[in-house]
Short mmCIF file of C-alpha atoms and ligand atoms in Angstrom, two decimals:
data_model
loop_
_atom_site.label_atom_id
_atom_site.label_comp_id
_atom_site.label_asym_id
_atom_site.label_seq_id
_atom_site.Cartn_x
_atom_site.Cartn_y
_atom_site.Cartn_z
CA MET A 24 200.59 102.34 133.36
CA ILE A 25 198.61 99.90 135.63
CA ILE A 26 198.94 96.48 134.12
CA GLY A 27 196.66 93.73 135.27
CA VAL A 28 197.17 90.01 135.24
CA PRO A 29 194.04 87.91 136.01
CA LYS A 30 194.05 84.25 136.80
CA GLU A 31 193.32 82.23 133.58
CA ILE A 32 189.85 80.44 133.77
CA LYS A 33 189.70 78.33 130.75
CA ASN A 34 189.41 74.55 131.33
CA HIS A 35 192.68 73.33 132.94
CA GLU A 36 194.56 76.39 131.75
CA TYR A 37 197.41 76.94 134.27
CA ARG A 38 199.56 79.40 132.18
CA VAL A 39 199.71 82.99 133.49
CA GLY A 40 200.13 86.22 131.59
CA MET A 41 203.36 87.26 133.44
CA VAL A 42 205.93 85.50 135.50
CA PRO A 43 207.35 87.40 138.57
CA ALA A 44 210.63 88.15 136.65
CA SER A 45 208.38 89.94 133.98
CA VAL A 46 206.57 92.05 136.80
CA ARG A 47 209.90 93.08 138.02
CA GLU A 48 210.94 94.58 134.72
CA LEU A 49 207.66 96.54 134.53
CA ILE A 50 207.97 97.90 138.08
CA ASN A 51 211.61 98.83 137.11
CA HIS A 52 210.26 100.96 134.32
CA GLY A 53 207.98 102.73 136.80
CA HIS A 54 204.67 100.82 136.27
CA GLU A 55 202.10 99.41 138.55
CA VAL A 56 201.27 95.70 138.23
CA ILE A 57 198.32 94.14 139.93
CA VAL A 58 197.98 90.27 139.98
CA GLU A 59 194.91 88.30 140.87
CA THR A 60 195.49 86.03 143.82
CA ASN A 61 196.74 82.49 143.00
CA ALA A 62 197.24 83.57 139.19
CA GLY A 63 200.70 81.79 139.13
CA ILE A 64 199.85 78.85 141.53
CA GLY A 65 199.50 76.53 138.69
CA ILE A 66 203.15 76.85 137.70
CA GLY A 67 204.49 77.02 141.19
CA PHE A 68 204.62 80.92 141.73
CA SER A 69 202.87 82.06 144.98
CA ASP A 70 201.35 85.47 145.61
CA GLN A 71 204.39 86.22 147.80
CA ASP A 72 206.61 85.58 144.67
CA TYR A 73 204.60 88.37 142.97
CA ILE A 74 204.71 90.59 145.98
CA ASP A 75 208.54 90.18 145.95
CA ALA A 76 208.79 91.25 142.51
CA GLY A 77 206.66 94.42 143.36
CA ALA A 78 203.20 93.47 142.45
CA LYS A 79 200.11 94.16 144.18
CA ILE A 80 197.73 91.05 144.80
CA ILE A 81 194.08 91.49 144.06
CA ASN A 82 191.39 89.00 145.42
CA GLN A 83 188.82 89.46 142.60
CA ALA A 84 189.22 89.34 138.96
CA SER A 85 186.41 91.98 138.59
CA ASP A 86 188.95 94.53 140.57
CA VAL A 87 191.76 93.46 138.28
CA PHE A 88 189.72 94.50 135.32
CA ALA A 89 188.19 97.48 136.82
CA GLN A 90 191.75 99.06 137.81
CA ALA A 91 193.94 97.95 135.06
CA GLU A 92 194.61 100.21 131.92
CA MET A 93 196.08 97.05 130.05
CA ILE A 94 195.11 93.44 130.88
CA VAL A 95 197.71 90.79 129.88
CA LYS A 96 196.64 87.30 129.60
CA VAL A 97 197.16 84.06 127.74
CA LYS A 98 193.96 82.60 126.36
CA GLU A 99 191.08 84.49 124.63
CA PRO A 100 188.80 86.33 127.14
CA GLN A 101 185.91 84.07 128.27
CA ALA A 102 182.38 85.45 128.20
CA VAL A 103 182.49 86.54 131.94
CA GLU A 104 186.02 88.29 131.20
CA ARG A 105 184.65 90.06 128.17
CA ALA A 106 181.80 91.52 130.16
CA MET A 107 184.63 93.33 132.29
CA LEU A 108 186.48 94.95 129.53
CA ARG A 109 185.87 98.56 128.95
CA GLU A 110 186.24 101.39 126.45
CA GLY A 111 189.89 102.48 126.01
CA GLN A 112 191.34 99.49 128.08
CA VAL A 113 194.07 97.53 126.31
CA LEU A 114 193.77 93.71 125.99
CA PHE A 115 196.96 91.81 125.00
CA THR A 116 196.48 87.97 124.57
CA TYR A 117 195.63 85.44 122.15
CA LEU A 118 192.23 86.15 120.50
CA HIS A 119 191.96 83.66 117.41
CA LEU A 120 188.74 85.67 116.36
CA ALA A 121 188.16 84.38 112.80
CA PRO A 122 186.36 81.15 113.94
CA ASP A 123 184.78 82.75 116.91
CA LEU A 124 181.88 85.31 116.09
CA PRO A 125 180.40 85.68 119.81
CA GLN A 126 183.84 86.62 121.09
CA THR A 127 184.30 89.12 118.11
CA GLU A 128 180.93 90.63 118.81
CA ASP A 129 181.66 91.08 122.59
CA LEU A 130 185.11 92.61 121.69
CA ILE A 131 183.33 95.10 119.34
CA LYS A 132 180.86 95.93 122.03
CA SER A 133 183.57 96.38 124.72
CA LYS A 134 185.19 99.28 122.57
CA ALA A 135 188.53 98.03 124.03
CA ILE A 136 191.80 97.80 122.18
CA CYS A 137 192.32 94.31 121.50
CA ILE A 138 195.84 93.24 120.28
CA ALA A 139 196.20 89.57 119.45
CA TYR A 140 199.50 87.80 120.08
CA GLU A 141 198.79 85.41 117.15
CA THR A 142 198.98 88.27 114.45
CA VAL A 143 201.80 90.22 115.49
CA THR A 144 204.48 89.90 113.00
CA ASP A 145 208.46 90.15 112.54
CA ASP A 146 210.83 91.23 109.89
CA PHE A 147 211.37 87.56 108.73
CA GLY A 148 207.83 86.64 107.81
CA GLY A 149 207.18 85.07 111.13
CA LEU A 150 204.74 85.18 113.95
CA PRO A 151 207.04 85.84 116.98
CA LEU A 152 204.31 85.70 119.66
CA LEU A 153 202.65 82.55 118.26
CA ALA A 154 205.90 80.83 117.55
CA PRO A 155 206.74 79.72 121.18
CA MET A 156 203.27 78.10 121.79
CA SER A 157 203.47 76.46 118.26
CA GLU A 158 206.75 75.01 119.22
CA VAL A 159 205.20 73.37 122.24
CA ALA A 160 202.04 72.29 120.67
CA GLY A 161 203.93 70.92 117.62
CA ARG A 162 206.18 68.66 120.02
CA MET A 163 203.08 67.80 122.09
CA SER A 164 201.04 66.76 119.13
CA ILE A 165 203.31 63.58 118.80
CA GLN A 166 202.90 62.66 122.37
CA ALA A 167 199.02 63.31 122.13
CA GLY A 168 199.05 61.24 118.84
CA ALA A 169 201.17 58.49 120.28
CA GLN A 170 198.63 57.97 123.22
CA ALA A 171 195.66 58.35 120.91
CA LEU A 172 196.92 55.36 119.00
CA GLU A 173 196.99 53.15 122.05
CA LYS A 174 194.17 50.55 122.08
CA SER A 175 192.86 51.61 125.58
CA ASN A 176 192.10 55.01 123.72
CA ALA A 177 190.41 53.31 120.82
CA GLY A 178 193.58 53.41 118.74
CA ARG A 179 194.86 50.90 116.24
CA GLY A 180 197.28 49.85 119.01
CA MET A 181 200.52 50.75 117.23
CA LEU A 182 203.85 52.09 118.66
CA LEU A 183 205.05 55.05 116.73
CA GLY A 184 208.51 53.72 116.20
CA GLY A 185 207.52 50.07 115.78
CA VAL A 186 210.27 47.60 117.07
CA PRO A 187 212.84 45.61 115.12
CA GLY A 188 211.12 43.38 112.64
CA VAL A 189 207.69 45.54 112.83
CA GLU A 190 206.97 48.49 110.68
CA PRO A 191 206.80 52.10 112.39
CA ALA A 192 203.66 54.07 112.25
CA LYS A 193 203.14 56.57 109.31
CA VAL A 194 202.82 60.07 110.62
CA VAL A 195 201.38 62.65 108.11
CA ILE A 196 202.00 66.29 109.09
CA ILE A 197 199.96 68.91 107.16
CA GLY A 198 201.72 72.15 107.29
CA GLY A 199 205.55 72.39 107.79
CA GLY A 200 205.75 75.57 109.63
CA MET A 201 206.51 75.95 113.43
CA VAL A 202 204.06 73.26 114.57
CA GLY A 203 204.81 71.00 111.68
CA ASN A 204 208.47 71.40 111.99
CA ASN A 205 208.55 70.64 115.75
CA ALA A 206 206.10 67.73 115.24
CA ALA A 207 208.52 66.34 112.71
CA GLN A 208 211.48 66.68 115.10
CA MET A 209 209.58 64.37 117.77
CA ALA A 210 208.12 61.92 115.15
CA VAL A 211 211.62 61.36 113.73
CA GLY A 212 213.05 61.11 117.07
CA MET A 213 210.53 58.36 117.99
CA GLY A 214 211.31 56.40 114.87
CA ALA A 215 208.16 56.90 112.81
CA ASP A 216 207.81 57.14 109.01
CA VAL A 217 207.20 60.85 108.65
CA VAL A 218 205.67 62.69 105.61
CA VAL A 219 205.34 66.62 105.75
CA LEU A 220 202.85 68.30 103.30
CA ASP A 221 203.12 72.17 102.72
CA ARG A 222 202.28 74.35 99.82
CA ASN A 223 205.14 76.77 100.17
CA THR A 224 208.15 75.44 98.30
CA ASN A 225 210.53 77.33 100.69
CA VAL A 226 209.33 75.55 103.64
CA LEU A 227 209.83 72.20 101.84
CA ARG A 228 213.21 73.21 101.00
CA LYS A 229 213.91 74.19 104.59
CA LEU A 230 212.51 70.80 105.87
CA ASP A 231 214.64 68.94 103.31
CA ALA A 232 217.76 70.84 104.49
CA GLN A 233 216.96 70.02 108.03
CA PHE A 234 215.95 66.51 108.05
CA GLY A 235 217.45 65.19 104.82
CA ASN A 236 215.88 61.85 103.89
CA LYS A 237 214.59 61.14 107.43
CA ILE A 238 211.24 62.69 106.39
CA LYS A 239 209.32 63.04 102.98
CA ALA A 240 208.71 66.76 102.35
CA ILE A 241 205.90 66.69 99.84
CA TYR A 242 204.08 69.60 97.89
CA SER A 243 200.60 69.67 99.29
CA THR A 244 198.00 69.20 96.26
CA ALA A 245 194.39 67.88 96.91
CA ASP A 246 195.88 64.63 95.33
CA ALA A 247 198.91 64.30 97.50
CA LEU A 248 197.05 65.11 100.68
CA GLU A 249 194.37 62.42 99.97
CA LYS A 250 197.01 59.77 99.24
CA HIS A 251 199.03 60.37 102.27
CA VAL A 252 196.13 60.95 104.64
CA LEU A 253 194.45 57.72 103.58
CA ALA A 254 197.66 55.78 104.09
CA ALA A 255 198.30 57.52 107.70
CA ASP A 256 198.20 56.12 111.17
CA LEU A 257 198.48 59.58 112.60
CA VAL A 258 197.60 62.86 110.88
CA ILE A 259 198.75 66.18 112.44
CA GLY A 260 196.93 69.35 111.53
CA GLY A 261 199.42 72.46 111.59
CA VAL A 262 198.38 74.68 108.66
CA LEU A 263 197.65 78.41 109.24
CA ILE A 264 196.64 81.37 107.07
CA PRO A 265 197.41 84.15 109.61
CA GLY A 266 194.37 85.58 111.16
CA ALA A 267 191.98 83.54 109.04
CA ALA A 268 189.88 80.36 109.77
CA ALA A 269 191.78 77.41 108.61
CA PRO A 270 191.05 75.61 105.40
CA LYS A 271 189.24 72.32 105.79
CA LEU A 272 191.87 70.27 103.97
CA VAL A 273 190.88 66.81 105.45
CA THR A 274 187.07 66.08 104.52
CA LYS A 275 184.58 63.90 106.24
CA GLU A 276 184.94 61.44 103.18
CA HIS A 277 188.68 61.18 103.98
CA ILE A 278 188.01 60.44 107.66
CA LYS A 279 185.45 57.77 106.45
CA ASN A 280 187.93 56.26 104.48
CA MET A 281 190.93 56.38 106.91
CA LYS A 282 192.15 53.10 108.69
CA PRO A 283 190.06 52.16 111.66
CA GLY A 284 191.91 53.33 115.01
CA SER A 285 193.91 55.84 113.04
CA ALA A 286 194.18 59.05 114.78
CA ILE A 287 194.23 62.84 114.01
CA VAL A 288 195.62 65.74 116.19
CA ASP A 289 194.25 68.96 114.78
CA VAL A 290 196.54 71.58 116.38
CA ALA A 291 194.96 74.24 114.01
CA ILE A 292 191.63 73.86 116.04
CA ASP A 293 192.14 77.30 117.52
CA GLN A 294 191.71 78.83 114.09
CA GLY A 295 188.61 76.46 113.57
CA GLY A 296 190.66 73.36 112.65
CA CYS A 297 191.74 72.04 109.28
CA ILE A 298 189.82 68.79 109.53
CA GLU A 299 186.24 68.86 108.67
CA THR A 300 185.33 66.57 111.59
CA SER A 301 187.12 68.59 114.19
CA LYS A 302 185.49 70.25 117.04
CA ALA A 303 187.31 71.94 120.04
CA THR A 304 187.89 69.73 122.98
CA THR A 305 189.51 70.43 126.37
CA HIS A 306 192.26 68.93 128.54
CA ALA A 307 189.53 67.29 130.67
CA GLU A 308 188.17 65.32 127.64
CA PRO A 309 190.67 65.75 124.79
CA THR A 310 189.37 62.95 122.40
CA TYR A 311 186.51 61.64 120.69
CA ILE A 312 185.73 59.25 117.79
CA VAL A 313 184.23 59.93 114.43
CA ASP A 314 184.05 56.84 111.95
CA ASP A 315 186.55 54.97 114.08
CA VAL A 316 189.07 57.66 113.84
CA VAL A 317 190.41 59.14 117.24
CA HIS A 318 190.26 62.87 117.11
CA TYR A 319 192.43 65.07 119.63
CA CYS A 320 191.42 68.73 119.10
CA VAL A 321 192.40 70.63 122.34
CA ALA A 322 192.66 74.34 121.55
CA ASN A 323 195.08 75.15 124.38
CA MET A 324 197.48 72.28 124.06
CA PRO A 325 200.37 74.35 125.77
CA GLY A 326 198.20 74.64 128.84
CA ALA A 327 199.16 71.12 129.61
CA VAL A 328 202.81 71.89 130.20
CA PRO A 329 202.06 75.37 131.64
CA ARG A 330 205.57 75.98 133.24
CA THR A 331 207.56 75.41 130.03
CA SER A 332 204.69 77.35 128.19
CA THR A 333 204.67 80.34 130.42
CA PHE A 334 208.17 81.09 130.36
CA ALA A 335 208.46 80.51 126.54
CA LEU A 336 205.45 82.89 125.98
CA ASN A 337 206.74 85.62 128.32
CA ASN A 338 210.18 85.45 126.72
CA ALA A 339 208.34 86.57 123.71
CA THR A 340 205.72 88.85 125.00
CA LEU A 341 207.65 90.95 127.48
CA PRO A 342 209.30 93.49 124.98
CA TYR A 343 205.94 94.14 123.54
CA ILE A 344 204.28 94.69 126.98
CA LEU A 345 206.99 97.01 127.77
CA GLN A 346 206.62 98.99 124.67
CA ILE A 347 203.00 99.40 125.27
CA ALA A 348 203.31 100.19 128.88
CA ASN A 349 206.25 102.72 128.20
CA LYS A 350 204.77 104.48 125.30
CA GLY A 351 201.05 104.14 125.81
CA HIS A 352 199.01 102.03 123.10
CA VAL A 353 198.83 104.66 120.52
CA GLN A 354 202.47 105.52 120.14
CA ALA A 355 203.60 101.97 120.72
CA LEU A 356 201.41 100.75 117.81
CA LEU A 357 202.42 103.73 115.45
CA ASP A 358 206.13 103.18 116.15
CA ASN A 359 206.05 99.28 115.50
CA LYS A 360 204.19 98.18 112.23
CA HIS A 361 204.63 94.58 113.51
CA LEU A 362 202.77 95.14 116.88
CA LEU A 363 200.19 97.13 114.71
CA ASN A 364 199.55 94.03 112.69
CA GLY A 365 198.53 92.53 116.08
CA LEU A 366 195.62 95.05 116.36
CA ASN A 367 192.48 93.20 115.80
CA VAL A 368 189.66 95.25 117.37
CA ILE A 369 189.72 98.98 118.55
CA ASP A 370 186.91 101.23 119.57
CA GLY A 371 184.31 98.60 117.95
CA GLN A 372 186.15 98.38 114.67
CA ILE A 373 187.86 95.45 113.05
CA THR A 374 191.39 96.05 112.24
CA CYS A 375 192.47 92.62 111.10
CA ARG A 376 191.69 91.93 107.42
CA SER A 377 191.28 88.23 107.41
CA VAL A 378 188.92 88.42 110.69
CA ALA A 379 186.99 91.01 108.89
CA GLU A 380 186.43 89.03 105.69
CA ASN A 381 185.86 85.76 107.54
CA LEU A 382 183.29 87.10 109.70
CA GLY A 383 181.65 89.52 107.23
CA PHE A 384 182.58 92.80 109.23
CA ASP A 385 183.92 96.02 107.51
CA TYR A 386 187.72 96.29 107.61
CA VAL A 387 189.20 99.39 108.87
CA ASP A 388 193.04 100.19 108.31
CA PRO A 389 194.47 99.89 111.90
CA ALA A 390 196.60 102.99 111.45
CA VAL A 391 193.47 104.99 110.39
CA ALA A 392 191.47 103.65 113.41
CA LEU A 393 194.30 104.57 115.78
CA ILE A 394 194.44 108.09 114.95
CA ASN A 395 190.67 108.78 114.66
N1 NAI B 18 195.96 73.92 119.52
C1 NAI B 18 196.86 74.74 120.19
O1 NAI B 18 197.00 74.59 121.53
C2 NAI B 18 197.73 75.55 119.30
C3 NAI B 18 197.50 75.78 118.00
N2 NAI B 18 198.26 76.44 117.29
C4 NAI B 18 197.89 76.58 115.92
O2 NAI B 18 198.57 75.87 114.94
C5 NAI B 18 198.45 76.38 113.63
C6 NAI B 18 199.86 76.35 112.93
O3 NAI B 18 200.64 77.38 113.55
P1 NAI B 18 202.10 77.71 113.12
O4 NAI B 18 202.77 76.38 112.74
O5 NAI B 18 202.88 78.52 114.06
O6 NAI B 18 202.03 78.24 111.84
P2 NAI B 18 202.99 78.51 110.76
O7 NAI B 18 202.56 79.87 109.82
O8 NAI B 18 204.44 78.57 111.17
O9 NAI B 18 202.97 77.35 109.57
C7 NAI B 18 201.72 77.13 108.83
C8 NAI B 18 202.16 76.52 107.55
O10 NAI B 18 200.83 76.07 106.92
C9 NAI B 18 201.24 76.03 105.61
N3 NAI B 18 199.81 75.99 104.85
C10 NAI B 18 198.97 76.97 104.72
N4 NAI B 18 198.02 76.49 103.92
C11 NAI B 18 198.26 75.28 103.60
C12 NAI B 18 197.63 74.28 102.76
N5 NAI B 18 196.52 74.59 102.19
N6 NAI B 18 198.21 73.15 102.63
C13 NAI B 18 199.44 72.90 103.15
N7 NAI B 18 200.10 73.77 103.97
C14 NAI B 18 199.60 74.90 104.08
C15 NAI B 18 201.87 77.24 105.36
O11 NAI B 18 202.70 77.31 104.13
C16 NAI B 18 202.93 77.34 106.67
O12 NAI B 18 204.13 76.71 106.42
C17 NAI B 18 197.86 77.88 113.86
O13 NAI B 18 196.54 77.72 113.75
C18 NAI B 18 198.08 78.03 115.32
O14 NAI B 18 197.24 79.05 115.95
C19 NAI B 18 199.58 76.90 117.80
C20 NAI B 18 199.76 76.80 119.07
C21 NAI B 18 198.93 76.02 120.08
C1 PYR B 19 198.24 79.53 120.67
C2 PYR B 19 197.21 79.03 121.43
O1 PYR B 19 196.26 79.03 121.30
C3 PYR B 19 197.65 78.68 122.84
O2 PYR B 19 198.86 78.76 123.18
O3 PYR B 19 196.84 78.13 123.64
MG1 MG B 20 187.02 54.47 108.82
#
């Protein structure tokens, strides 16, 4: 198979779909890999590194899209990239379609086979291709929140851990999954007063076993959420209903009644955000203020630490890239029900139930869509 790796074009996005070591694996399996010039430059990989791994360097993204049978990316295709997709071509990347009607419409039109990293599942109820980036974003959320609380960024002027004799900041983390757990690790490490809310009691038990009395793991009712958010200095939004638009758990009213200079980091913004006043921002201008509350809502947070993130992502994606390349997409998807859960759009049909329900499209069973 010919696998194409274009250079990412989203604002301040320096990750790349494949590192040279992954290219070498594909070459060893008899595939051809074409890489857009400078695709890896942001994380220190030159064109020569890719050539040494066996790739061919291509000068224009349009030629990568024209020649490749499968495109491997990181971020959802931007409008100019969507226009280059074609019928029968495989696209393997993050998509986050539920809050993104224009992208969904373009992918339907393209008739390409669009497999989303974030809805691929595993045997343990996890999301193995989302997990590594949730680890990164969860850890980063506390750094971003700590900065947002600084006075020069319009924050309350608080140090997360306080100092002897002065109280630490109260960090409230909504969602105790991969993002929430990693955020809690960093917030505890910095000495903050940490509350994690989740509505899955098994998640709360896991947090309790892991952190003991260093955090408070609280069942997330509307009542508990309101009480803790209104008392918070920093709120982290890390909830997920896989594939679906995030529920708006923190309302405009909550934001109005939060302490002036408090901050929110809505990590769930890539699924539309779990805070009513959130709108996606970029690394170029990551924050804005609503009712004196600093909002950080960057939809590609791991893009800020692209070297760590690219390696972590590639470790997870490589086995699936190899399955698709070795077997072709039809057999690979039929053989692996977890990869099949990643199929969101094929031949103009929506095969992810939560995306179809959120955006009002008909849902087609992915196994049925594949063999038709
Ligand atoms: N902005 C960015 O750059 C990035 C964003 N993300 C996003 O972060 C979000 C969280 O991802 P993960 O932690 O991997 O998901 P996860 O599935 O590991 O955890 C989500 C948690 O939310 C909980 N939850 C769901 N509904 C809830 C509710 N109403 N109240 C309280 N808890 C609730 C679930 O029980 C689960 O424990 C996703 O939207 C993901 O796409 C992930 C990586 C990077
Ligand atoms: C998951 C995601 O949206 C990202 O890593 O950018
Ligand atoms: Mg206020």
